[in-house]
mmCIF file of C-alpha atoms in Angstrom:
data_model
loop_
_atom_site.group_PDB
_atom_site.id
_atom_site.type_symbol
_atom_site.label_atom_id
_atom_site.label_comp_id
_atom_site.label_asym_id
_atom_site.label_seq_id
_atom_site.Cartn_x
_atom_site.Cartn_y
_atom_site.Cartn_z
ATOM 1 C CA MET A 1 -0.013 -0.004 -0.006
ATOM 2 C CA THR A 2 1.374 3.466 -0.828
ATOM 3 C CA PHE A 3 0.642 6.879 0.559
ATOM 4 C CA ASP A 4 1.572 10.293 -0.822
ATOM 5 C CA THR A 5 4.108 12.330 1.015
ATOM 6 C CA GLU A 6 5.875 15.633 0.637
ATOM 7 C CA LEU A 7 8.675 14.459 2.944
ATOM 8 C CA PRO A 8 12.194 14.113 1.525
ATOM 9 C CA LEU A 9 12.741 10.548 2.829
ATOM 10 C CA LYS A 10 15.773 8.284 2.564
ATOM 11 C CA PRO A 11 15.437 4.541 3.483
ATOM 12 C CA ALA A 12 17.486 3.664 6.627
ATOM 13 C CA ASP A 13 18.025 0.506 8.820
ATOM 14 C CA PHE A 14 17.776 0.113 12.540
ATOM 15 C CA ALA A 15 21.274 -1.434 12.772
ATOM 16 C CA SER A 16 22.895 1.788 11.623
ATOM 17 C CA LEU A 17 20.651 4.089 13.585
ATOM 18 C CA ARG A 18 22.956 5.730 16.159
ATOM 19 C CA GLY A 19 21.746 5.294 19.735
ATOM 20 C CA TRP A 20 18.787 3.090 18.756
ATOM 21 C CA ALA A 21 19.868 0.038 20.593
ATOM 22 C CA GLN A 22 20.513 1.943 23.783
ATOM 23 C CA ASP A 23 17.088 3.693 24.035
ATOM 24 C CA GLY A 24 14.281 2.885 26.427
ATOM 25 C CA HIS A 25 11.948 1.309 23.976
ATOM 26 C CA LEU A 26 9.297 0.294 26.505
ATOM 27 C CA ALA A 27 8.815 3.947 27.539
ATOM 28 C CA ALA A 28 8.546 4.840 23.876
ATOM 29 C CA LEU A 29 5.964 2.047 23.382
ATOM 30 C CA GLN A 30 3.866 3.132 26.311
ATOM 31 C CA SER A 31 3.783 6.648 24.876
ATOM 32 C CA PHE A 32 2.743 5.206 21.483
ATOM 33 C CA LEU A 33 -0.067 3.142 23.056
ATOM 34 C CA ARG A 34 -1.917 6.337 23.955
ATOM 35 C CA PHE A 35 -3.107 6.424 20.398
ATOM 36 C CA CYS A 36 -4.810 3.022 20.356
ATOM 37 C CA THR A 37 -8.193 4.671 21.077
ATOM 38 C CA SER A 38 -7.511 8.040 19.460
ATOM 39 C CA ASP A 39 -9.242 9.241 16.423
ATOM 40 C CA GLY A 40 -6.198 11.148 15.209
ATOM 41 C CA GLN A 41 -8.008 14.473 15.921
ATOM 42 C CA GLY A 42 -6.131 17.593 14.742
ATOM 43 C CA ALA A 43 -4.003 15.530 12.369
ATOM 44 C CA GLN A 44 -3.488 16.568 8.838
ATOM 45 C CA ALA A 45 -2.192 13.147 7.844
ATOM 46 C CA ARG A 46 -3.196 10.870 4.984
ATOM 47 C CA ASP A 47 -5.927 8.388 5.916
ATOM 48 C CA SER A 48 -3.847 5.323 4.988
ATOM 49 C CA LEU A 49 -1.018 6.304 7.215
ATOM 50 C CA GLN A 50 -3.434 7.107 10.106
ATOM 51 C CA ARG A 51 -5.165 3.843 9.702
ATOM 52 C CA ALA A 52 -1.842 1.859 9.613
ATOM 53 C CA LEU A 53 -0.605 3.610 12.806
ATOM 54 C CA THR A 54 -3.781 2.757 14.541
ATOM 55 C CA ALA A 55 -3.613 -0.899 13.439
ATOM 56 C CA ALA A 56 0.029 -1.112 14.711
ATOM 57 C CA CYS A 57 -0.915 0.467 17.982
ATOM 58 C CA ARG A 58 -3.713 -2.023 18.554
ATOM 59 C CA LYS A 59 -1.339 -4.904 17.701
ATOM 60 C CA ALA A 60 1.054 -3.614 20.307
ATOM 61 C CA GLN A 61 -1.785 -3.420 22.747
ATOM 62 C CA GLU A 62 -2.701 -7.016 22.150
ATOM 63 C CA GLU A 63 0.886 -8.306 22.377
ATOM 64 C CA ALA A 64 1.584 -6.204 25.470
ATOM 65 C CA PRO A 65 5.459 -6.193 25.250
ATOM 66 C CA ALA A 66 6.768 -5.853 28.916
ATOM 67 C CA THR A 67 10.448 -5.336 28.486
ATOM 68 C CA ASP A 68 12.710 -2.918 26.508
ATOM 69 C CA ALA A 69 13.861 -5.828 24.334
ATOM 70 C CA ALA A 70 10.249 -6.887 23.519
ATOM 71 C CA ALA A 71 9.257 -3.354 22.717
ATOM 72 C CA ARG A 72 12.277 -2.906 20.501
ATOM 73 C CA ALA A 73 11.480 -6.116 18.738
ATOM 74 C CA PHE A 74 7.968 -4.896 18.154
ATOM 75 C CA PHE A 75 9.090 -1.603 16.553
ATOM 76 C CA GLU A 76 11.691 -3.353 14.353
ATOM 77 C CA ARG A 77 9.182 -5.902 13.196
ATOM 78 C CA GLU A 78 6.208 -3.506 12.489
ATOM 79 C CA PHE A 79 8.055 -0.406 11.238
ATOM 80 C CA ARG A 80 10.687 0.688 8.680
ATOM 81 C CA PRO A 81 12.885 3.658 9.378
ATOM 82 C CA PHE A 82 13.248 6.565 6.916
ATOM 83 C CA HIS A 83 15.587 9.546 7.465
ATOM 84 C CA VAL A 84 14.151 12.899 6.823
ATOM 85 C CA ALA A 85 16.692 14.248 4.395
ATOM 86 C CA SER A 86 16.611 17.909 5.516
ATOM 87 C CA GLU A 87 18.713 19.796 7.996
ATOM 88 C CA GLY A 88 16.913 19.343 11.336
ATOM 89 C CA PHE A 89 16.420 21.626 14.325
ATOM 90 C CA VAL A 90 15.023 21.128 17.774
ATOM 91 C CA THR A 91 13.859 23.366 20.553
ATOM 92 C CA ALA A 92 12.166 22.259 23.713
ATOM 93 C CA TYR A 93 9.170 23.359 25.805
ATOM 94 C CA PHE A 94 7.627 22.651 29.206
ATOM 95 C CA GLU A 95 4.600 23.387 31.326
ATOM 96 C CA PRO A 96 5.359 26.255 33.682
ATOM 97 C CA GLU A 97 3.905 26.732 37.174
ATOM 98 C CA VAL A 98 2.996 30.322 37.806
ATOM 99 C CA ARG A 99 1.140 32.359 40.574
ATOM 100 C CA GLY A 100 -2.438 33.384 39.791
ATOM 101 C CA SER A 101 -5.909 34.165 41.027
ATOM 102 C CA ARG A 102 -9.459 33.554 39.819
ATOM 103 C CA GLN A 103 -10.186 37.209 40.667
ATOM 104 C CA PRO A 104 -8.357 40.326 39.517
ATOM 105 C CA SER A 105 -6.412 42.575 41.881
ATOM 106 C CA PRO A 106 -3.580 45.055 41.902
ATOM 107 C CA VAL A 107 -1.265 41.982 42.417
ATOM 108 C CA TYR A 108 -2.952 39.710 39.836
ATOM 109 C CA ALA A 109 -3.553 41.846 36.798
ATOM 110 C CA ALA A 110 -2.333 39.901 33.797
ATOM 111 C CA PRO A 111 -5.266 37.820 32.422
ATOM 112 C CA LEU A 112 -5.332 34.676 30.392
ATOM 113 C CA TYR A 113 -8.422 34.738 28.135
ATOM 114 C CA ARG A 114 -10.858 32.168 27.129
ATOM 115 C CA ALA A 115 -11.583 31.781 23.346
ATOM 116 C CA PRO A 116 -14.474 33.969 22.160
ATOM 117 C CA GLU A 117 -17.569 32.208 20.813
ATOM 118 C CA GLY A 118 -17.201 31.708 17.049
ATOM 119 C CA LEU A 119 -13.402 31.390 16.928
ATOM 120 C CA THR A 120 -12.835 29.061 13.924
ATOM 121 C CA THR A 121 -9.777 27.331 12.434
ATOM 122 C CA LEU A 122 -9.542 28.285 8.752
ATOM 123 C CA LYS A 123 -8.871 25.686 6.075
ATOM 124 C CA PRO A 124 -5.804 26.644 3.977
ATOM 125 C CA GLU A 125 -7.616 25.753 0.799
ATOM 126 C CA GLY A 126 -10.766 27.786 1.757
ATOM 127 C CA THR A 127 -9.469 30.933 3.482
ATOM 128 C CA PRO A 128 -12.009 33.726 2.993
ATOM 129 C CA LYS A 129 -11.049 36.811 0.885
ATOM 130 C CA GLY A 130 -9.165 39.428 2.901
ATOM 131 C CA LEU A 131 -7.936 36.856 5.602
ATOM 132 C CA SER A 132 -4.948 35.530 3.681
ATOM 133 C CA GLY A 133 -2.154 34.523 6.024
ATOM 134 C CA LEU A 134 -4.449 33.860 8.969
ATOM 135 C CA THR A 135 -5.092 30.448 10.576
ATOM 136 C CA HIS A 136 -8.076 31.447 12.630
ATOM 137 C CA ALA A 137 -10.893 33.945 12.452
ATOM 138 C CA LEU A 138 -14.180 34.822 14.176
ATOM 139 C CA LYS A 139 -17.229 33.394 12.521
ATOM 140 C CA THR A 140 -20.105 35.886 12.633
ATOM 141 C CA SER A 141 -23.624 36.073 11.069
ATOM 142 C CA LYS A 142 -22.008 38.218 8.340
ATOM 143 C CA GLY A 143 -19.160 35.848 7.638
ATOM 144 C CA PHE A 144 -15.631 35.552 8.932
ATOM 145 C CA ARG A 145 -13.926 38.468 10.599
ATOM 146 C CA GLU A 146 -10.245 38.955 11.559
ATOM 147 C CA MET A 147 -9.581 38.723 15.313
ATOM 148 C CA PRO A 148 -7.744 41.564 17.031
ATOM 149 C CA ASP A 149 -4.030 40.817 17.349
ATOM 150 C CA ARG A 150 -1.854 40.886 20.472
ATOM 151 C CA GLY A 151 -1.301 44.635 20.472
ATOM 152 C CA ALA A 152 -5.107 45.375 20.131
ATOM 153 C CA ILE A 153 -5.857 42.902 22.917
ATOM 154 C CA MET A 154 -3.274 44.611 25.124
ATOM 155 C CA ASP A 155 -4.983 47.864 24.376
ATOM 156 C CA GLY A 156 -8.309 46.386 25.692
ATOM 157 C CA ALA A 157 -10.002 44.904 22.596
ATOM 158 C CA LEU A 158 -11.425 42.046 24.659
ATOM 159 C CA ARG A 159 -12.066 43.849 27.844
ATOM 160 C CA GLY A 160 -15.572 43.776 29.310
ATOM 161 C CA ARG A 161 -16.622 40.591 27.452
ATOM 162 C CA GLY A 162 -16.219 38.267 30.386
ATOM 163 C CA LEU A 163 -13.501 36.218 28.681
ATOM 164 C CA GLU A 164 -10.939 36.434 31.479
ATOM 165 C CA LEU A 165 -10.138 32.863 32.662
ATOM 166 C CA VAL A 166 -7.650 33.634 35.374
ATOM 167 C CA TRP A 167 -5.270 36.469 36.365
ATOM 168 C CA LEU A 168 -1.440 35.969 36.739
ATOM 169 C CA ALA A 169 0.845 38.052 38.871
ATOM 170 C CA ASP A 170 3.466 38.612 36.258
ATOM 171 C CA PRO A 171 2.862 39.734 32.612
ATOM 172 C CA ILE A 172 6.159 38.082 31.685
ATOM 173 C CA ASP A 173 4.847 34.773 33.025
ATOM 174 C CA ALA A 174 1.664 35.343 30.996
ATOM 175 C CA TYR A 175 3.705 35.875 27.841
ATOM 176 C CA PHE A 176 5.712 32.696 28.349
ATOM 177 C CA VAL A 177 2.519 30.677 29.060
ATOM 178 C CA HIS A 178 1.455 31.829 25.591
ATOM 179 C CA VAL A 179 4.610 30.517 24.161
ATOM 180 C CA GLN A 180 4.304 27.222 25.962
ATOM 181 C CA GLY A 181 0.603 26.785 25.390
ATOM 182 C CA SER A 182 -0.239 25.434 28.902
ATOM 183 C CA THR A 183 0.499 26.006 32.539
ATOM 184 C CA ARG A 184 -0.170 24.940 36.061
ATOM 185 C CA ILE A 185 -1.369 27.889 38.167
ATOM 186 C CA ARG A 186 -0.749 28.066 41.953
ATOM 187 C CA LEU A 187 -3.763 29.970 43.205
ATOM 188 C CA GLU A 188 -3.980 32.300 46.191
ATOM 189 C CA ASP A 189 -5.659 29.633 48.342
ATOM 190 C CA GLY A 190 -2.867 27.083 47.641
ATOM 191 C CA SER A 191 -4.970 25.027 45.149
ATOM 192 C CA VAL A 192 -3.742 24.354 41.572
ATOM 193 C CA MET A 193 -5.662 24.822 38.394
ATOM 194 C CA ARG A 194 -4.331 23.883 34.945
ATOM 195 C CA ALA A 195 -4.899 25.940 31.854
ATOM 196 C CA GLY A 196 -4.497 24.532 28.295
ATOM 197 C CA TYR A 197 -4.597 25.835 24.702
ATOM 198 C CA ALA A 198 -8.031 26.697 23.349
ATOM 199 C CA GLY A 199 -7.270 28.497 20.151
ATOM 200 C CA LYS A 200 -5.516 31.574 18.820
ATOM 201 C CA THR A 201 -6.113 34.757 16.982
ATOM 202 C CA GLY A 202 -4.604 33.276 13.833
ATOM 203 C CA HIS A 203 -1.880 35.904 13.254
ATOM 204 C CA PRO A 204 1.661 34.889 12.349
ATOM 205 C CA TYR A 205 3.937 34.001 15.249
ATOM 206 C CA THR A 206 7.075 36.150 15.738
ATOM 207 C CA ALA A 207 9.843 35.028 17.968
ATOM 208 C CA ILE A 208 10.660 38.094 19.971
ATOM 209 C CA GLY A 209 14.152 36.833 20.816
ATOM 210 C CA LYS A 210 14.937 36.859 17.149
ATOM 211 C CA VAL A 211 13.614 40.394 17.021
ATOM 212 C CA LEU A 212 16.222 41.422 19.661
ATOM 213 C CA VAL A 213 18.973 39.597 17.725
ATOM 214 C CA ASP A 214 18.059 41.330 14.516
ATOM 215 C CA ALA A 215 18.120 44.728 16.428
ATOM 216 C CA GLY A 216 21.630 43.987 17.600
ATOM 217 C CA GLU A 217 20.799 43.432 21.214
ATOM 218 C CA GLY A 218 22.671 40.229 21.405
ATOM 219 C CA THR A 219 23.210 36.769 19.821
ATOM 220 C CA PRO A 220 20.868 33.807 19.609
ATOM 221 C CA GLU A 221 22.763 32.252 22.478
ATOM 222 C CA ASP A 222 22.014 35.250 24.612
ATOM 223 C CA PHE A 223 18.279 34.822 24.139
ATOM 224 C CA THR A 224 17.522 31.439 25.315
ATOM 225 C CA MET A 225 14.259 31.465 27.368
ATOM 226 C CA GLN A 226 16.246 32.437 30.562
ATOM 227 C CA GLY A 227 18.188 35.126 28.695
ATOM 228 C CA LEU A 228 15.018 36.625 27.162
ATOM 229 C CA ARG A 229 13.252 36.606 30.541
ATOM 230 C CA ALA A 230 16.230 38.425 32.068
ATOM 231 C CA TRP A 231 16.078 41.018 29.293
ATOM 232 C CA LEU A 232 12.406 41.527 29.756
ATOM 233 C CA THR A 233 12.813 41.996 33.497
ATOM 234 C CA ALA A 234 15.668 44.432 33.081
ATOM 235 C CA ASN A 235 13.822 46.490 30.417
ATOM 236 C CA PRO A 236 10.226 47.045 31.652
ATOM 237 C CA GLU A 237 9.850 50.226 29.658
ATOM 238 C CA ARG A 238 10.519 48.297 26.384
ATOM 239 C CA ARG A 239 8.750 45.086 27.420
ATOM 240 C CA ASP A 240 5.254 45.749 26.042
ATOM 241 C CA GLY A 241 6.549 47.116 22.759
ATOM 242 C CA LEU A 242 8.462 43.977 22.219
ATOM 243 C CA PHE A 243 5.441 41.811 23.128
ATOM 244 C CA ARG A 244 3.423 43.638 20.430
ATOM 245 C CA ARG A 245 5.873 42.551 17.790
ATOM 246 C CA ASN A 246 4.432 39.042 18.155
ATOM 247 C CA ARG A 247 0.935 39.476 16.803
ATOM 248 C CA SER A 248 -0.104 35.919 17.599
ATOM 249 C CA PHE A 249 -2.167 35.613 20.729
ATOM 250 C CA ILE A 250 -3.337 32.417 22.451
ATOM 251 C CA PHE A 251 -6.572 31.583 24.266
ATOM 252 C CA PHE A 252 -6.897 29.096 27.065
ATOM 253 C CA ARG A 253 -9.431 26.837 28.874
ATOM 254 C CA GLU A 254 -9.329 25.272 32.350
ATOM 255 C CA VAL A 255 -8.248 21.704 32.007
ATOM 256 C CA THR A 256 -10.131 19.374 34.341
ATOM 257 C CA GLU A 257 -10.160 16.065 32.548
ATOM 258 C CA VAL A 258 -6.619 14.869 33.485
ATOM 259 C CA GLY A 259 -5.134 14.421 36.901
ATOM 260 C CA PRO A 260 -2.211 16.514 38.171
ATOM 261 C CA GLU A 261 0.115 13.481 37.758
ATOM 262 C CA LEU A 262 -0.371 13.617 34.005
ATOM 263 C CA GLY A 263 1.122 16.004 31.489
ATOM 264 C CA PRO A 264 -0.887 18.785 29.769
ATOM 265 C CA ILE A 265 -3.144 18.005 26.818
ATOM 266 C CA GLY A 266 -1.344 18.300 23.450
ATOM 267 C CA ALA A 267 -2.759 19.009 20.027
ATOM 268 C CA ALA A 268 -3.638 15.362 19.510
ATOM 269 C CA GLY A 269 -5.998 15.557 22.510
ATOM 270 C CA LEU A 270 -3.831 13.383 24.747
ATOM 271 C CA PRO A 271 -1.677 14.014 27.824
ATOM 272 C CA LEU A 272 1.952 14.784 26.873
ATOM 273 C CA VAL A 273 4.746 12.513 28.048
ATOM 274 C CA PRO A 274 7.922 14.203 29.311
ATOM 275 C CA GLY A 275 10.883 13.268 27.061
ATOM 276 C CA ARG A 276 8.710 11.281 24.730
ATOM 277 C CA SER A 277 6.265 13.837 23.307
ATOM 278 C CA LEU A 278 7.325 15.739 20.217
ATOM 279 C CA ALA A 279 5.679 18.750 18.758
ATOM 280 C CA ILE A 280 5.835 18.638 14.932
ATOM 281 C CA ASP A 281 4.465 20.375 11.889
ATOM 282 C CA PRO A 282 1.211 18.511 11.066
ATOM 283 C CA ARG A 283 1.468 19.644 7.414
ATOM 284 C CA PHE A 284 4.193 16.961 7.112
ATOM 285 C CA HIS A 285 3.617 14.507 9.927
ATOM 286 C CA SER A 286 0.791 12.537 11.391
ATOM 287 C CA TYR A 287 -0.043 12.590 15.094
ATOM 288 C CA GLY A 288 0.902 9.193 16.579
ATOM 289 C CA LEU A 289 3.969 8.887 14.335
ATOM 290 C CA PRO A 290 7.063 7.389 15.973
ATOM 291 C CA VAL A 291 10.089 9.698 15.270
ATOM 292 C CA PHE A 292 13.643 8.876 16.321
ATOM 293 C CA VAL A 293 15.349 12.160 17.224
ATOM 294 C CA GLY A 294 19.158 12.452 17.393
ATOM 295 C CA ALA A 295 20.800 15.630 18.666
ATOM 296 C CA ASP A 296 23.718 16.725 20.847
ATOM 297 C CA LEU A 297 22.070 18.922 23.483
ATOM 298 C CA SER A 298 25.262 19.948 25.170
ATOM 299 C CA GLY A 299 24.646 23.157 27.085
ATOM 300 C CA ALA A 300 21.097 22.300 28.148
ATOM 301 C CA GLY A 301 22.142 21.022 31.488
ATOM 302 C CA LEU A 302 20.948 17.436 30.886
ATOM 303 C CA ALA A 303 22.664 14.507 32.618
ATOM 304 C CA GLN A 304 22.908 12.831 29.258
ATOM 305 C CA PRO A 305 23.236 15.462 26.544
ATOM 306 C CA GLN A 306 23.250 13.026 23.700
ATOM 307 C CA TRP A 307 19.618 12.859 22.912
ATOM 308 C CA GLN A 308 18.952 9.689 20.930
ATOM 309 C CA ARG A 309 15.334 8.824 21.574
ATOM 310 C CA LEU A 310 12.259 7.419 20.004
ATOM 311 C CA MET A 311 9.493 10.031 20.472
ATOM 312 C CA ILE A 312 5.908 10.228 19.424
ATOM 313 C CA ALA A 313 4.430 13.086 17.440
ATOM 314 C CA ASP A 314 1.494 14.400 19.483
ATOM 315 C CA ASP A 315 1.645 18.146 19.633
ATOM 316 C CA THR A 316 2.352 21.256 17.485
ATOM 317 C CA GLY A 317 3.071 24.956 17.898
ATOM 318 C CA SER A 318 3.043 28.220 16.001
ATOM 319 C CA ALA A 319 6.784 28.243 15.647
ATOM 320 C CA ILE A 320 7.047 24.555 14.469
ATOM 321 C CA ARG A 321 7.376 24.749 10.823
ATOM 322 C CA GLY A 322 9.080 22.389 8.426
ATOM 323 C CA ALA A 323 9.629 18.698 7.808
ATOM 324 C CA ALA A 324 12.653 18.456 10.121
ATOM 325 C CA ARG A 325 11.573 20.807 12.890
ATOM 326 C CA GLY A 326 10.640 19.483 16.349
ATOM 327 C CA ASP A 327 9.870 20.715 19.863
ATOM 328 C CA ILE A 328 10.651 18.282 22.769
ATOM 329 C CA PHE A 329 8.330 18.332 25.709
ATOM 330 C CA MET A 330 10.525 18.372 28.855
ATOM 331 C CA GLY A 331 7.899 18.150 31.565
ATOM 332 C CA SER A 332 6.450 20.541 34.158
ATOM 333 C CA GLY A 333 8.029 22.969 36.590
ATOM 334 C CA ASP A 334 11.202 24.981 36.968
ATOM 335 C CA ALA A 335 13.778 22.108 36.301
ATOM 336 C CA ALA A 336 11.991 21.219 33.049
ATOM 337 C CA GLY A 337 11.936 24.930 32.202
ATOM 338 C CA ALA A 338 15.628 25.371 32.797
ATOM 339 C CA ALA A 339 16.428 22.502 30.390
ATOM 340 C CA ALA A 340 13.802 23.484 27.813
ATOM 341 C CA GLY A 341 14.979 27.045 27.691
ATOM 342 C CA ALA A 342 18.532 26.066 26.599
ATOM 343 C CA VAL A 343 17.613 23.785 23.753
ATOM 344 C CA ARG A 344 18.254 25.257 20.332
ATOM 345 C CA HIS A 345 20.181 22.554 18.512
ATOM 346 C CA LYS A 346 20.673 20.828 15.172
ATOM 347 C CA ALA A 347 19.029 17.408 15.015
ATOM 348 C CA SER A 348 18.330 14.441 12.766
ATOM 349 C CA PHE A 349 14.833 12.978 12.357
ATOM 350 C CA THR A 350 14.057 9.415 11.404
ATOM 351 C CA ILE A 351 10.444 8.545 11.085
ATOM 352 C CA LEU A 352 9.107 5.033 11.550
ATOM 353 C CA LEU A 353 6.518 4.042 9.001
ATOM 354 C CA PRO A 354 4.361 0.925 9.274
ATOM 355 C CA ARG A 355 5.754 -1.807 7.019
ATOM 356 C CA VAL A 356 2.412 -2.135 5.200
ATOM 357 C CA LEU A 357 3.008 1.302 3.640
ATOM 358 C CA THR A 358 5.362 2.438 0.973
ATOM 359 C CA PRO A 359 5.909 6.187 0.853
ATOM 360 C CA LYS A 360 5.391 7.888 -2.575
ATOM 361 C CA PRO A 361 6.945 11.279 -2.924
ATOM 362 C CA SER A 362 4.571 14.029 -4.010
ATOM 363 C CA GLY A 363 4.418 14.297 -7.782
ATOM 364 C CA GLN A 364 5.582 10.769 -8.507
ATOM 365 C CA GLY A 365 3.427 8.887 -10.926
ATOM 366 C CA SER A 366 1.154 5.970 -9.825
#
C-alpha cells in the first residue's frame, strides 16, 4: 500500500541508527499506546497512514510487550525507518507553574483569556477573501472576521466581554505561558488549576528573541528562554513594545479532565509525556507517528546530553514549521523549564513508517 508524502525521505535501517539500541523502547511504546483509542484528531495526515498507525498500535496493545527488548523487537518488526533528508532543528518546551488568582487585583492583573464564541480554524484551501495569512478567524452572522491581534488585545479589545479565565501576577509569566501553550497555576488559596490551549487569533507567530537579535541586542545564544526573561525583566519600559511585535495571541481553557500526575493536553488531544512527546508540523507528519530524534544537546544541562530517543508526534506549535523541525516536551516545573529554555540545537529526524506502507513522494506517478 502506498501513501503520498511531501517529505524528503531516505530509507534507513535500525542497525545503523545511532543510539537506537540503547534507547528505552518500552517507555516509547507506552507513549505510542496512547493512540490506540485516538481518532487522530487535529492531524493533517493521509488516511492510509493514520489507519496503519492505529492498526500497529492495537497490535502492540494485544501483544503487550513488557520489556525494553520486547518493545524494541515490536518496533523493528512492524516499522521501517526513513531519514528525513533535511537539516533538522529542535527546541524544547515545558509546562510552567505560575502564581495566579481567579479574581483580578492589583497583584494579579495579567489575564489569560478564554476563546471567544465563534473562533474558527480556517482551512488553508478555503481561506475567505481578505484573511490571507491567517489560521483562525471569528465566525459571525455576516461571515468571517479577523480577530484583534496581541497589540489590540493589550489595548483592551477583549475587555468587558467576560473572557478572562484567570489572572497571573506577572505579565512576563503570561507571555511565556502563551509561548508554551499550557500552565499549572498556583492559586492564592494554595490550590492548583491547569490551563491549556483553546485557540489563537490566527496571526503569524514572531519570535521576540529573534527580534532582539536582529536589532543587535545580542546573539541567539544570549536569548534562550532564561536570557529573554532576564532582558524583559531588566527593560520594563521596552517590554510591552516587544510583546506587540508578536501578533499571535493564544486563548486558554481550564483543563479538568486529566489528573495533576499527567502531562498537559497536546494538540492530538492526549496528555503529553515528558521526554517522549514531540511537537511537529502537522502539514508533514501525522499525530501518533514514531520519530527517532538524534541531537547533541550539550549546554542544556541534561545529565545525558546525547539525545537519541524514539519520540511520538502528538503536539504542534506556532513556531514549529518544516519537515525536520521538532519541539521536545521536557515536563512541568522549573527544572524542566531550565532544560527546555537552553535547547536550540541541530538534530536528525528518522520517522518510523508501518511496514504495510510504501511512501510515494509528491508528484511521483502511480
